[in-house]
Amino acid sequence: MSEAILNVTNLTMNFGGIRALDSVNIDIYPGEIVALIGPNGAGKTTFFNCLTGIYTPSSGEIRLRNPETGKETRLNGMKPNRITEKGMARTFQNIRLFANMSVLENVMIGRHCRTHSLIFGAIFRNPATRKEEREIIDTSYKILKKVKLHKQVNEQAKNLSYGAQRRLEIARALATEPFLLLLDEPAAGMNPKETEALVSLIRLICSEGHSILLIEHDMKLVMSLSDRIFVMDYGKKIAQGTPEEVRSNPAVIKAYLGEDVDA
Amino acid sequence: MFPVNELKRSLLVSIWFAFLTFPIMVIKVDPIERIVTWRWDNMFFVAIGSFVLSILVKVYFVRKERRAGSKKAQTALTEPFVHRILREPRFLYPLCLACLAFAILFPHLFSAYQTNIMTTALMYVVLGLGLNIVVGVAGLLDLGYVAFYAVGAYSYALLNMHFGLGFWIVLPIGGLLAAFVGVLLGFPVLRLRGDYLAIVTLGFGEIIRLILENWNDFSQGPSGIANISRPGLFGIDLSFSASINYIYYLVVGLVIFTIFVVNRLQSSRLGRAWLALREDEIACQAMGIDKTRTKLIAFSLGAFWAGLVGVIFAAKTTFVNPASFTFLESAIILSIVVLGGMGSIVGVILGALTLILLPEYLRALAEYRMLAFGGILVVMMIFKPEGLISNVRRSYQFKKLPSSESE
Amino acid sequence: MDYFIELFFGGLTRGSIYALIALGYTMVYGIIGLINFAHGEIYMIGAFTSFIVATVLSIYGFPLLAIVVIAALAAAVWSSAYGVTIEKIAYRPLRHAPRLSPLISAIGMSIFLQNYVLLAQTSDFLPFPALIPEFAFMEPVAHIVGSSDMVILVTTALVMLALTLLIKFTRIGKAMRATAQDRTMAMLVGINVDRVISATFVIGSALAAIGGMLIASHIGQINFYIGFIAGIKAFTAAVLGGIGSIPGAVLGSLVLGLTESFATGYVSSDYEDVFAFSLLVLILIFKPSGLLGKAETKKV
Ligand SMILES: Nc1ncnc2c1ncn2[C@@H]1O[C@H](COP(=O)(O)OP(=O)(O)OP(=O)(O)O)[C@@H](O)[C@H]1O
Ligand SMILES: [Mg+2]
C-alpha cells in the first residue's frame, strides 16, 4: 500500500472536564472509502472539527499528505481555510449551507480557494477575471450535474429538500478540489431511494480520485460502502478493520448494544 | 370584524402605555421656579396612539398568517413590483436615464438652497452605499463608521491648513487614509464575534471623536477648523453659487461611480464571499475562504468611501468640528442601510433620500428625526428585516453553455 | 496619601454605580445572549423618574426620608416597566432571528428612548435635588470621603447582597440560573422561560434605576444623554469581568472605576472617557472572555 494521505496520532480534545477525543490514531490511504462509526456522542463530529481546524485539539498531531505532489503538511494550528486549500474538504452534520444564496452560488463559493480575482478584477472585469468567472460557473455546473442538482441552479438553497441539501453540501465541498473528502452523516434524513443514489454517488466520487472518510449511522450503507471501518466510543477508538472484522468484534457489539445483549 | 377580547387586549395595552409614560410624558417640573406642570393631554394621546397601533400590529400579524397559510405558488405573482422593474433592462435603463437627467437638471430647476440640501442627501447616499458594503453585504455591524468619515474630513482640513494641499489631491489621500485606519482597526477586531465587533467599532468611533475634541494642538479641539478651501476647478475662482453647483455635480459623479463599483463588487467572486460570510462564517472557512482577509477588504473598502465623503464634507462646509462626528451620525447612516434594504443598492439610495430629505422639507418632522431613526431600526428589524427593497439575487441561464449541451 | 485615599474612594463609588448597571447587561446577556444596548437608557429613565418624583414631592413639601423612599421606588418600578416593555416589543419577536437583528433593534430602542425623553422633557441639564444629607458623623473624614460616597457604597453593597440571595435561594433565581445554562433544557423541565426573561429585565432595570438615582444625586445634575456613556462604561465593566458572570460584573466595575479614578486623578481628566473606551477595545481584542468568564468553543 502507498503512503497514508492522512495520518492522525494521539489526537485528544478536552472541553472543560469532558474528554471528547482520547488519543485517537487514524490513517487513511489513497483511494479508500473509510467509515467512522460509533454511538451518539462518541466524538466523531469532534474528530472532524479537529481535523478541519474548526476546533483546536488539546494535543496530538495531524498530518496531511498530497498524493500527487507527495508534499506533507502538519495541520495543527492551521486555519480552516488553509486546511481546505491543502486538499481536505468536509460536509456538516447539521447542514450549513448558505441558505439564502442560490444552489449554484453555494457551489461557486467552493471554487473560492482555487481562484484569485479581487477588488481590481471585480471593478474592471479584465479578461482574466471574466475567464476565471466563466471557469467558476462551468466547473460548478458540472459538479451540480454530478450530484443531480443542475435543474435547480437558481433555487435558493433553503428551498431544497433535505436530501438535496445534503447533496449540495457534497457538491460544495467537491468544488474545492479535495483529495480527501470528509462526510458527516451524509445519509441522515434521506429516504431509502435517496440513500441508494447517495451510495452510487459516493462510489463515483471515489472512482474519480477522491478518498473518502465518512461518519454514518446507517449500518447497511457503511457495510456496503467502506473498505475499512473505525469504531469510536467515549472519545476512544475501540476497533478498526474491514466490515466483516468490525461486525464480529465483541467490543463494537458491546458499545452499540450495551452490556448484556447478545448480537 | 374584530373579536371583542382582542379589543380588550388593545385596551389593556393602551392602559399599560399610559401608565408607562406617565412620569416622563405627563409631569414636567421646573426645579428652579419650583413649578409642576401636569400635561394630561399627553396621556390621552399616548393611550389613543398605543390603542390604534396595537390594533394595527394585530391586523398585520393576522394578515401575515393568512398569507403564509395560502398557497406558496403565489410567491411568483407577488414578486415585488420594484423587483420586476429592476430585473428587466427594458424598464431599468430608461429609468436610470430619467434619474440621471433629473439629477443633471436639478440645479437649474431649483434654487441654490435646494441644491445644497440635495448635495447633502447624495452624500448620505454614498455613505449609505459605503456602509452597505460593510453591514449589508458582508454582515459586519460597524457602529463607528463616522470615524472614517471624520478621518476624511480632518485629512482635508489639516492638510489644507498646514500644507495648502488642494481638494483634488486630498480626495484620494483622505479615502486611502480612512481605508488605512480601517485596516489598522480591522486587523485586530475582525476576529471578534459580530456583536462584540459592533461595540468595539462604537468605542473606536467615540475614541476618535474624543481625541479630536481634546487634542487641541492637533485638531484645534471643539472649536474645529474653519476656512477650508472649496474645491478648485483648474484654478478658476468660482462664485459662491457656482461652487455650490460644482460640488453638487461632483457628488453626483461620486454617486454614479459608487453605484458602478458596488454593483460590480456584488456580482464578483469577492461579493459572493461577503454574502456567504454573512450567512455562515464557519461554513465559509471550511470552504476555503480566508475570513479575516475577506472581512478586512469589506471593512476598509467601506472606510474608503466614508473617507471620500469626509473630504467632500469638509470642502462643502469649509468648516469641521468634532460635533459633526458623533455616534448619532453613524446611527443615521445605519438607519439608511437598514430601512432601504441591506445589500440592496436601490434600497439604500431610496433610504438615504427619504431619511435625509423628508425632515428637511417637513420641518415639523425635523424635531422627531432622531426619534424616527431609532424607531425605524426597531420596526424594520421586527417587520421587514430585509428592508423596503430587498436585494435581487442574480440568476444564471445555462441554455447556451457548452458544458450543458450533452444533456 | 489623602489624595490617594480620596481617589480610591472616588473609584469605588464610581465602580459601584457601574456595577449596578453592569449587572443588568450581564444578566440579560447570560440569559438571552443579547447586548441590551438600551440598558443605558433604562438607567437614564430611572434617574429621570426619580428626579421628577423627588422634585414634585419636595415642591409639595414632603419630608426628605419620604422623598428618598418614594423616588427610589418609583424609579425602580418605572424602569422595570420600561425594561419589560422593551423586551416584549423589541427583543422577543427577534429571538430566533439572526444574531445582529436584536442588536440593531436594541440600538434603535436606545436612540428612540433618548429622544423620547429629550422631546418629552428637555435637552438642558437639570439640577437634581440633594437627597443625601451631609451626615454629622462623617465630618472628620469629609475632605476625603463624602457622605454620598458612603451612602452609595453601602447601598450598593446591600443591593448586591440581596441580589446574591435572590439568585442563590429563590425559585426565580434558580430558574434564572437554569435558563442561563441551557434554555432548551430549562424549557423541557417546565420552566416558563418567558417569565424568567421578564424577571431578568425587571431585576436588571431596577438595579440600573437605583444606580441612576444614586449617581444623579451624587453629581447633582441630569440630562437625557447620561445613559449613553454610562451604558457603554458599564458594558465595558461587564466585559472586563467576563460577560454573563455576576461576580465578574462587580469585579470588572470596581476595576474600571478605580482605573478611571486614578487615571483622571494622576494623569489627565481630559481623556477620562478615552481610557474607558480604550480599555474596552483592548479587552475585547486580547481577552474577550474577561477576567472571570470562561472561554467557550462554539459547538459546530
Ligand atoms: N463545542 C463543544 N463544547 C463542549 N462540548 C462539546 C463540544 N462539541 C462537542 N462536545 C461534546 O463532545 C462529545 C462528543 O460530541 P460529538 O458531536 O463529537 O459526538 P458525535 O460522535 O458526532 O455524535 P452524533 O452521532 O450524535 O453526531 C459530546 O459529549 C458533546 O457534548
Ligand atoms: Mg456527530
Tab-separated table of N, CA and C in Angstrom, chain B residues 16-17 19-25 27-32 34-36 38-39 135 139-141 143 185 188-189 191-196 198-200 202-204 206-207 209-211 214-215 282 327-328 331 334 338 342 367-368 370-375 377-378 381-382 385, chain C residues 29 33 35 37 45 48-49 51-52 55-56 58-60 77-78 81-82 84-85 89-90 93-94 99-105 107-109 111-112 114-117 119-122 126-127 225 228-229 232 235 239 243 270-271 273-274 277-278 280-281 284-286 288 298 300:
chain	number	residue	atom	x	y	z
B	16	TRP	N	-51.592	50.216	29.780
B	16	TRP	CA	-50.203	49.980	30.172
B	16	TRP	C	-49.297	51.118	29.705
B	17	PHE	N	-49.461	51.533	28.458
B	17	PHE	CA	-48.583	52.591	27.953
B	17	PHE	C	-48.883	53.928	28.619
B	19	PHE	N	-49.744	54.251	31.665
B	19	PHE	CA	-49.034	54.143	32.939
B	19	PHE	C	-47.527	54.316	32.731
B	20	LEU	N	-47.028	53.604	31.723
B	20	LEU	CA	-45.589	53.565	31.477
B	20	LEU	C	-45.035	54.973	31.235
B	21	THR	N	-45.737	55.728	30.425
B	21	THR	CA	-45.193	57.018	30.020
B	21	THR	C	-45.611	58.126	30.979
B	22	PHE	N	-46.330	57.748	32.048
B	22	PHE	CA	-46.882	58.774	32.928
B	22	PHE	C	-45.843	59.773	33.463
B	23	PRO	N	-44.788	59.337	34.159
B	23	PRO	CA	-43.911	60.356	34.739
B	23	PRO	C	-43.239	61.225	33.672
B	24	ILE	N	-42.799	60.594	32.599
B	24	ILE	CA	-41.998	61.353	31.627
B	24	ILE	C	-42.866	62.189	30.715
B	25	MET	N	-44.002	61.653	30.310
B	25	MET	CA	-44.837	62.399	29.374
B	25	MET	C	-45.750	63.399	30.078
B	27	ILE	N	-45.750	64.574	33.635
B	27	ILE	CA	-45.242	65.554	34.599
B	27	ILE	C	-44.064	66.309	33.995
B	28	LYS	N	-44.077	67.597	34.208
B	28	LYS	CA	-42.882	68.356	33.853
B	28	LYS	C	-42.611	69.297	35.008
B	29	VAL	N	-41.391	69.231	35.529
B	29	VAL	CA	-41.109	70.077	36.684
B	29	VAL	C	-40.081	71.120	36.312
B	30	ASP	N	-40.214	72.251	36.930
B	30	ASP	CA	-39.181	73.266	36.822
B	30	ASP	C	-38.540	73.388	38.189
B	31	PRO	N	-37.382	72.767	38.383
B	31	PRO	CA	-36.819	72.678	39.728
B	31	PRO	C	-36.367	74.043	40.261
B	32	ILE	N	-36.168	75.000	39.385
B	32	ILE	CA	-35.677	76.295	39.860
B	32	ILE	C	-36.836	77.177	40.312
B	34	ARG	N	-39.641	76.014	40.871
B	34	ARG	CA	-40.452	75.101	41.679
B	34	ARG	C	-41.907	75.076	41.227
B	35	ILE	N	-42.076	74.788	39.936
B	35	ILE	CA	-43.425	74.683	39.377
B	35	ILE	C	-43.600	73.280	38.813
B	36	VAL	N	-44.763	72.680	39.018
B	36	VAL	CA	-45.072	71.396	38.392
B	36	VAL	C	-46.155	71.622	37.349
B	38	TRP	N	-48.767	69.600	34.884
B	38	TRP	CA	-49.348	68.286	34.593
B	38	TRP	C	-49.908	68.328	33.185
B	39	ARG	N	-49.338	67.493	32.315
B	39	ARG	CA	-49.784	67.538	30.904
B	39	ARG	C	-50.658	66.325	30.623
B	135	VAL	N	-22.033	46.491	6.246
B	135	VAL	CA	-23.128	45.915	7.034
B	135	VAL	C	-24.037	45.041	6.168
B	139	GLY	N	-22.165	41.815	6.292
B	139	GLY	CA	-22.764	41.475	7.574
B	139	GLY	C	-21.940	41.865	8.787
B	140	LEU	N	-21.077	42.887	8.641
B	140	LEU	CA	-20.292	43.334	9.791
B	140	LEU	C	-20.930	44.601	10.332
B	141	LEU	N	-21.448	44.542	11.539
B	141	LEU	CA	-22.138	45.700	12.083
B	141	LEU	C	-21.109	46.717	12.577
B	143	LEU	N	-20.496	50.213	13.967
B	143	LEU	CA	-21.177	51.351	14.595
B	143	LEU	C	-20.262	52.566	14.704
B	185	LEU	N	-7.583	49.196	12.365
B	185	LEU	CA	-8.574	48.811	13.372
B	185	LEU	C	-9.102	47.414	13.089
B	188	PRO	N	-7.059	43.738	14.173
B	188	PRO	CA	-7.291	43.023	15.435
B	188	PRO	C	-8.757	42.694	15.708
B	189	VAL	N	-9.705	43.558	15.288
B	189	VAL	CA	-11.072	43.368	15.783
B	189	VAL	C	-11.952	42.483	14.914
B	191	ARG	N	-11.651	39.590	14.079
B	191	ARG	CA	-11.750	38.213	14.554
B	191	ARG	C	-12.934	38.059	15.499
B	192	LEU	N	-13.368	39.196	16.047
B	192	LEU	CA	-14.384	39.135	17.102
B	192	LEU	C	-15.734	38.720	16.570
B	193	ARG	N	-16.556	38.212	17.481
B	193	ARG	CA	-17.921	37.889	17.159
B	193	ARG	C	-18.676	39.145	16.758
B	194	GLY	N	-19.736	38.961	15.979
B	194	GLY	CA	-20.479	40.093	15.426
B	194	GLY	C	-20.873	41.168	16.424
B	195	ASP	N	-21.449	40.771	17.574
B	195	ASP	CA	-21.937	41.809	18.480
B	195	ASP	C	-20.782	42.522	19.178
B	196	TYR	N	-19.715	41.810	19.448
B	196	TYR	CA	-18.557	42.477	20.030
B	196	TYR	C	-17.945	43.447	19.036
B	198	ALA	N	-19.485	45.120	16.864
B	198	ALA	CA	-20.304	46.319	16.866
B	198	ALA	C	-19.885	47.252	17.996
B	199	ILE	N	-19.707	46.707	19.178
B	199	ILE	CA	-19.381	47.551	20.318
B	199	ILE	C	-17.969	48.123	20.194
B	200	VAL	N	-17.028	47.304	19.703
B	200	VAL	CA	-15.664	47.815	19.565
B	200	VAL	C	-15.624	48.957	18.549
B	202	LEU	N	-18.010	50.931	17.833
B	202	LEU	CA	-18.641	52.069	18.500
B	202	LEU	C	-17.636	52.770	19.416
B	203	GLY	N	-16.929	51.974	20.217
B	203	GLY	CA	-15.926	52.534	21.110
B	203	GLY	C	-14.851	53.264	20.330
B	204	PHE	N	-14.456	52.675	19.239
B	204	PHE	CA	-13.417	53.288	18.416
B	204	PHE	C	-13.880	54.633	17.865
B	206	GLU	N	-16.011	56.621	19.134
B	206	GLU	CA	-16.021	57.613	20.206
B	206	GLU	C	-14.604	58.049	20.564
B	207	ILE	N	-13.657	57.109	20.527
B	207	ILE	CA	-12.270	57.473	20.836
B	207	ILE	C	-11.784	58.527	19.848
B	209	ARG	N	-13.489	60.632	18.125
B	209	ARG	CA	-14.154	61.917	18.352
B	209	ARG	C	-13.574	62.607	19.587
B	210	LEU	N	-13.365	61.830	20.656
B	210	LEU	CA	-12.855	62.432	21.886
B	210	LEU	C	-11.434	62.963	21.685
B	211	ILE	N	-10.655	62.256	20.877
B	211	ILE	CA	-9.306	62.746	20.604
B	211	ILE	C	-9.378	64.060	19.842
B	214	ASN	N	-10.250	66.774	22.268
B	214	ASN	CA	-9.342	67.139	23.361
B	214	ASN	C	-7.916	67.460	22.936
B	215	TRP	N	-7.494	66.996	21.819
B	215	TRP	CA	-6.098	67.215	21.418
B	215	TRP	C	-6.025	68.532	20.645
B	282	ILE	N	-18.570	29.774	9.630
B	282	ILE	CA	-17.831	28.521	9.777
B	282	ILE	C	-17.827	27.740	8.467
B	327	PHE	N	-21.794	59.567	17.532
B	327	PHE	CA	-22.364	58.246	17.288
B	327	PHE	C	-23.680	58.347	16.517
B	328	LEU	N	-24.437	59.433	16.775
B	328	LEU	CA	-25.728	59.549	16.117
B	328	LEU	C	-25.578	59.574	14.604
B	331	ALA	N	-25.420	56.230	13.506
B	331	ALA	CA	-26.746	55.624	13.619
B	331	ALA	C	-27.629	56.027	12.446
B	334	LEU	N	-26.618	54.029	9.520
B	334	LEU	CA	-27.094	52.658	9.701
B	334	LEU	C	-28.593	52.557	9.409
B	338	VAL	N	-30.486	50.059	6.851
B	338	VAL	CA	-31.489	49.114	7.342
B	338	VAL	C	-32.847	49.378	6.711
B	342	MET	N	-30.745	45.846	3.353
B	342	MET	CA	-29.330	45.513	3.429
B	342	MET	C	-28.883	44.828	2.153
B	367	GLU	N	-37.936	67.802	14.225
B	367	GLU	CA	-37.727	67.611	15.654
B	367	GLU	C	-37.739	66.126	16.013
B	368	TYR	N	-38.577	65.401	15.283
B	368	TYR	CA	-38.767	63.992	15.612
B	368	TYR	C	-37.834	63.085	14.831
B	370	MET	N	-34.574	62.090	15.015
B	370	MET	CA	-33.807	61.023	15.662
B	370	MET	C	-34.731	59.981	16.291
B	371	LEU	N	-35.869	60.461	16.805
B	371	LEU	CA	-36.856	59.526	17.350
B	371	LEU	C	-37.265	58.531	16.264
B	372	ALA	N	-37.507	59.093	15.087
B	372	ALA	CA	-37.930	58.245	13.970
B	372	ALA	C	-36.811	57.287	13.568
B	373	PHE	N	-35.581	57.770	13.546
B	373	PHE	CA	-34.474	56.899	13.136
B	373	PHE	C	-34.365	55.709	14.078
B	374	GLY	N	-34.473	55.991	15.368
B	374	GLY	CA	-34.436	54.894	16.331
B	374	GLY	C	-35.586	53.938	16.093
B	375	GLY	N	-36.779	54.518	15.923
B	375	GLY	CA	-37.966	53.702	15.697
B	375	GLY	C	-37.821	52.848	14.452
B	377	LEU	N	-35.172	51.591	13.119
B	377	LEU	CA	-34.306	50.428	13.323
B	377	LEU	C	-35.092	49.290	13.968
B	378	VAL	N	-35.885	49.641	14.984
B	378	VAL	CA	-36.649	48.602	15.681
B	378	VAL	C	-37.709	48.008	14.755
B	381	MET	N	-36.469	45.848	11.887
B	381	MET	CA	-35.958	44.547	12.306
B	381	MET	C	-37.116	43.586	12.576
B	382	ILE	N	-38.210	44.128	13.134
B	382	ILE	CA	-39.307	43.245	13.504
B	382	ILE	C	-40.181	42.883	12.300
B	385	PRO	N	-37.061	42.768	8.081
B	385	PRO	CA	-35.604	42.834	8.248
B	385	PRO	C	-34.852	42.920	6.924
C	29	TYR	N	-27.431	39.288	29.177
C	29	TYR	CA	-26.568	38.565	28.247
C	29	TYR	C	-26.521	37.088	28.609
C	33	GLY	N	-28.323	36.110	25.637
C	33	GLY	CA	-27.187	36.297	24.739
C	33	GLY	C	-27.257	37.571	23.929
C	35	ILE	N	-26.633	41.796	23.785
C	35	ILE	CA	-26.131	43.018	24.399
C	35	ILE	C	-27.288	44.000	24.396
C	37	PHE	N	-28.473	46.978	24.368
C	37	PHE	CA	-27.920	48.304	24.149
C	37	PHE	C	-28.753	49.389	24.816
C	45	ILE	N	-33.648	56.653	32.354
C	45	ILE	CA	-35.067	56.846	32.677
C	45	ILE	C	-35.291	56.689	34.179
C	48	PHE	N	-34.266	59.891	35.639
C	48	PHE	CA	-35.243	60.942	35.331
C	48	PHE	C	-36.504	60.787	36.170
C	49	THR	N	-36.953	59.551	36.287
C	49	THR	CA	-38.165	59.329	37.064
C	49	THR	C	-37.944	59.760	38.512
C	51	PHE	N	-35.852	61.870	39.554
C	51	PHE	CA	-35.733	63.329	39.553
C	51	PHE	C	-37.115	63.984	39.577
C	52	ILE	N	-37.981	63.511	38.675
C	52	ILE	CA	-39.306	64.115	38.576
C	52	ILE	C	-40.082	63.915	39.870
C	55	THR	N	-38.591	65.881	42.811
C	55	THR	CA	-38.823	67.323	42.717
C	55	THR	C	-40.286	67.651	43.029
C	56	VAL	N	-41.191	66.858	42.464
C	56	VAL	CA	-42.611	67.102	42.737
C	56	VAL	C	-42.874	67.006	44.237
C	58	SER	N	-40.820	67.330	46.705
C	58	SER	CA	-40.194	68.388	47.505
C	58	SER	C	-40.940	69.706	47.332
C	59	ILE	N	-41.504	69.929	46.130
C	59	ILE	CA	-42.309	71.129	45.931
C	59	ILE	C	-43.558	71.059	46.816
C	60	TYR	N	-44.126	69.882	46.923
C	60	TYR	CA	-45.310	69.732	47.764
C	60	TYR	C	-44.960	69.562	49.242
C	77	VAL	N	-39.746	50.976	39.893
C	77	VAL	CA	-40.958	50.467	39.260
C	77	VAL	C	-41.009	50.849	37.784
C	78	TRP	N	-40.788	52.137	37.507
C	78	TRP	CA	-40.934	52.527	36.115
C	78	TRP	C	-39.808	51.992	35.233
C	81	ALA	N	-40.679	48.594	34.395
C	81	ALA	CA	-41.760	48.556	33.411
C	81	ALA	C	-41.203	48.818	32.016
C	82	TYR	N	-40.324	49.794	31.922
C	82	TYR	CA	-39.706	50.057	30.612
C	82	TYR	C	-38.912	48.843	30.148
C	84	VAL	N	-39.212	45.661	30.825
C	84	VAL	CA	-40.063	44.561	30.389
C	84	VAL	C	-40.726	44.890	29.050
C	85	THR	N	-41.182	46.131	28.928
C	85	THR	CA	-41.852	46.517	27.683
C	85	THR	C	-40.890	46.456	26.500
C	89	ILE	N	-41.384	44.271	23.164
C	89	ILE	CA	-41.576	44.878	21.845
C	89	ILE	C	-40.397	44.603	20.926
C	90	ALA	N	-39.203	44.847	21.437
C	90	ALA	CA	-38.061	44.929	20.532
C	90	ALA	C	-37.212	43.671	20.483
C	93	PRO	N	-39.778	39.351	19.667
C	93	PRO	CA	-40.105	38.866	18.315
C	93	PRO	C	-38.856	38.431	17.550
C	94	LEU	N	-37.673	38.823	18.037
C	94	LEU	CA	-36.448	38.542	17.279
C	94	LEU	C	-35.625	37.430	17.902
C	99	ARG	N	-28.360	36.846	14.643
C	99	ARG	CA	-27.829	37.459	15.833
C	99	ARG	C	-27.796	38.982	15.809
C	100	LEU	N	-27.548	39.554	14.651
C	100	LEU	CA	-27.405	41.011	14.615
C	100	LEU	C	-28.749	41.724	14.675
C	101	SER	N	-29.837	41.047	14.311
C	101	SER	CA	-31.131	41.723	14.290
C	101	SER	C	-31.525	42.294	15.646
C	102	PRO	N	-31.504	41.480	16.721
C	102	PRO	CA	-31.878	42.082	18.002
C	102	PRO	C	-30.916	43.181	18.432
C	103	LEU	N	-29.668	43.070	18.043
C	103	LEU	CA	-28.716	44.118	18.422
C	103	LEU	C	-29.077	45.434	17.741
C	104	ILE	N	-29.386	45.366	16.453
C	104	ILE	CA	-29.784	46.577	15.737
C	104	ILE	C	-31.062	47.129	16.353
C	105	SER	N	-31.972	46.236	16.675
C	105	SER	CA	-33.214	46.647	17.311
C	105	SER	C	-32.914	47.348	18.640
C	107	ILE	N	-30.185	48.924	19.482
C	107	ILE	CA	-29.589	50.239	19.225
C	107	ILE	C	-30.687	51.231	18.871
C	108	GLY	N	-31.624	50.776	18.043
C	108	GLY	CA	-32.747	51.635	17.678
C	108	GLY	C	-33.533	52.038	18.916
C	109	MET	N	-33.790	51.089	19.797
C	109	MET	CA	-34.527	51.362	21.022
C	109	MET	C	-33.806	52.419	21.850
C	111	ILE	N	-31.706	54.762	20.867
C	111	ILE	CA	-31.827	56.090	20.251
C	111	ILE	C	-33.243	56.625	20.450
C	112	PHE	N	-34.215	55.747	20.294
C	112	PHE	CA	-35.608	56.141	20.436
C	112	PHE	C	-35.868	56.682	21.850
C	114	GLN	N	-33.779	57.798	24.118
C	114	GLN	CA	-33.068	59.060	24.359
C	114	GLN	C	-33.883	60.232	23.854
C	115	ASN	N	-34.354	60.089	22.622
C	115	ASN	CA	-35.048	61.217	22.015
C	115	ASN	C	-36.451	61.379	22.552
C	116	TYR	N	-37.006	60.294	23.037
C	116	TYR	CA	-38.307	60.359	23.693
C	116	TYR	C	-38.211	61.227	24.953
C	117	VAL	N	-37.181	60.977	25.734
C	117	VAL	CA	-37.021	61.787	26.945
C	117	VAL	C	-36.655	63.218	26.577
C	119	LEU	N	-37.571	64.860	23.963
C	119	LEU	CA	-38.738	65.589	23.464
C	119	LEU	C	-39.775	65.803	24.562
C	120	ALA	N	-39.960	64.794	25.416
C	120	ALA	CA	-40.998	64.914	26.436
C	120	ALA	C	-40.546	65.804	27.583
C	121	GLN	N	-39.236	65.840	27.810
C	121	GLN	CA	-38.747	66.692	28.890
C	121	GLN	C	-37.934	67.846	28.314
C	122	THR	N	-36.628	67.731	28.360
C	122	THR	CA	-35.813	68.849	27.876
C	122	THR	C	-34.419	68.355	27.536
C	126	LEU	N	-30.534	69.404	34.157
C	126	LEU	CA	-31.437	69.812	35.229
C	126	LEU	C	-30.742	69.576	36.566
C	127	PRO	N	-30.954	70.476	37.507
C	127	PRO	CA	-30.338	70.266	38.822
C	127	PRO	C	-31.108	69.204	39.592
C	225	TYR	N	-28.902	62.499	28.037
C	225	TYR	CA	-27.810	61.817	27.350
C	225	TYR	C	-26.947	60.986	28.301
C	228	PHE	N	-26.005	57.080	27.674
C	228	PHE	CA	-25.154	56.568	26.607
C	228	PHE	C	-23.761	56.220	27.122
C	229	ILE	N	-23.091	57.214	27.705
C	229	ILE	CA	-21.736	56.988	28.198
C	229	ILE	C	-21.740	55.988	29.348
C	232	ILE	N	-22.186	52.478	28.067
C	232	ILE	CA	-21.004	51.869	27.454
C	232	ILE	C	-19.967	51.525	28.508
C	235	PHE	N	-21.051	48.493	30.260
C	235	PHE	CA	-20.849	47.348	29.387
C	235	PHE	C	-19.378	46.945	29.402
C	239	VAL	N	-17.875	43.329	30.384
C	239	VAL	CA	-16.990	42.535	29.525
C	239	VAL	C	-15.665	42.289	30.225
C	243	ILE	N	-18.493	38.706	30.503
C	243	ILE	CA	-19.931	38.932	30.389
C	243	ILE	C	-20.689	37.637	30.622
C	270	ASP	N	-8.850	65.110	30.842
C	270	ASP	CA	-9.396	65.358	29.504
C	270	ASP	C	-9.817	64.062	28.834
C	271	TYR	N	-9.047	63.027	29.103
C	271	TYR	CA	-9.246	61.796	28.342
C	271	TYR	C	-9.984	60.731	29.145
C	273	ASP	N	-12.993	59.564	29.243
C	273	ASP	CA	-13.773	58.568	28.519
C	273	ASP	C	-12.914	57.752	27.564
C	274	VAL	N	-11.817	58.380	27.112
C	274	VAL	CA	-10.940	57.638	26.207
C	274	VAL	C	-10.339	56.428	26.927
C	277	PHE	N	-13.020	53.657	26.915
C	277	PHE	CA	-13.227	53.083	25.589
C	277	PHE	C	-12.016	52.275	25.147
C	278	SER	N	-10.821	52.796	25.425
C	278	SER	CA	-9.625	52.066	25.017
C	278	SER	C	-9.543	50.749	25.765
C	280	LEU	N	-11.998	49.046	26.830
C	280	LEU	CA	-12.997	48.159	26.221
C	280	LEU	C	-12.433	47.507	24.960
C	281	VAL	N	-11.856	48.344	24.092
C	281	VAL	CA	-11.326	47.817	22.839
C	281	VAL	C	-10.225	46.799	23.128
C	284	LEU	N	-11.588	43.446	24.573
C	284	LEU	CA	-12.290	42.632	23.587
C	284	LEU	C	-11.309	42.010	22.614
C	285	ILE	N	-10.228	42.721	22.336
C	285	ILE	CA	-9.260	42.163	21.399
C	285	ILE	C	-8.421	41.071	22.064
C	286	PHE	N	-7.955	41.350	23.281
C	286	PHE	CA	-6.983	40.421	23.851
C	286	PHE	C	-7.579	39.377	24.781
C	288	PRO	N	-11.370	38.473	25.240
C	288	PRO	CA	-12.821	38.673	25.140
C	288	PRO	C	-13.612	37.893	26.179
C	298	LYS	N	-17.467	27.230	20.471
C	298	LYS	CA	-18.832	27.122	19.974
C	298	LYS	C	-19.026	25.750	19.332
C	300	VAL	N	-20.106	23.004	16.869
C	300	VAL	CA	-20.362	23.021	15.433
C	300	VAL	C	-21.034	21.729	15.016
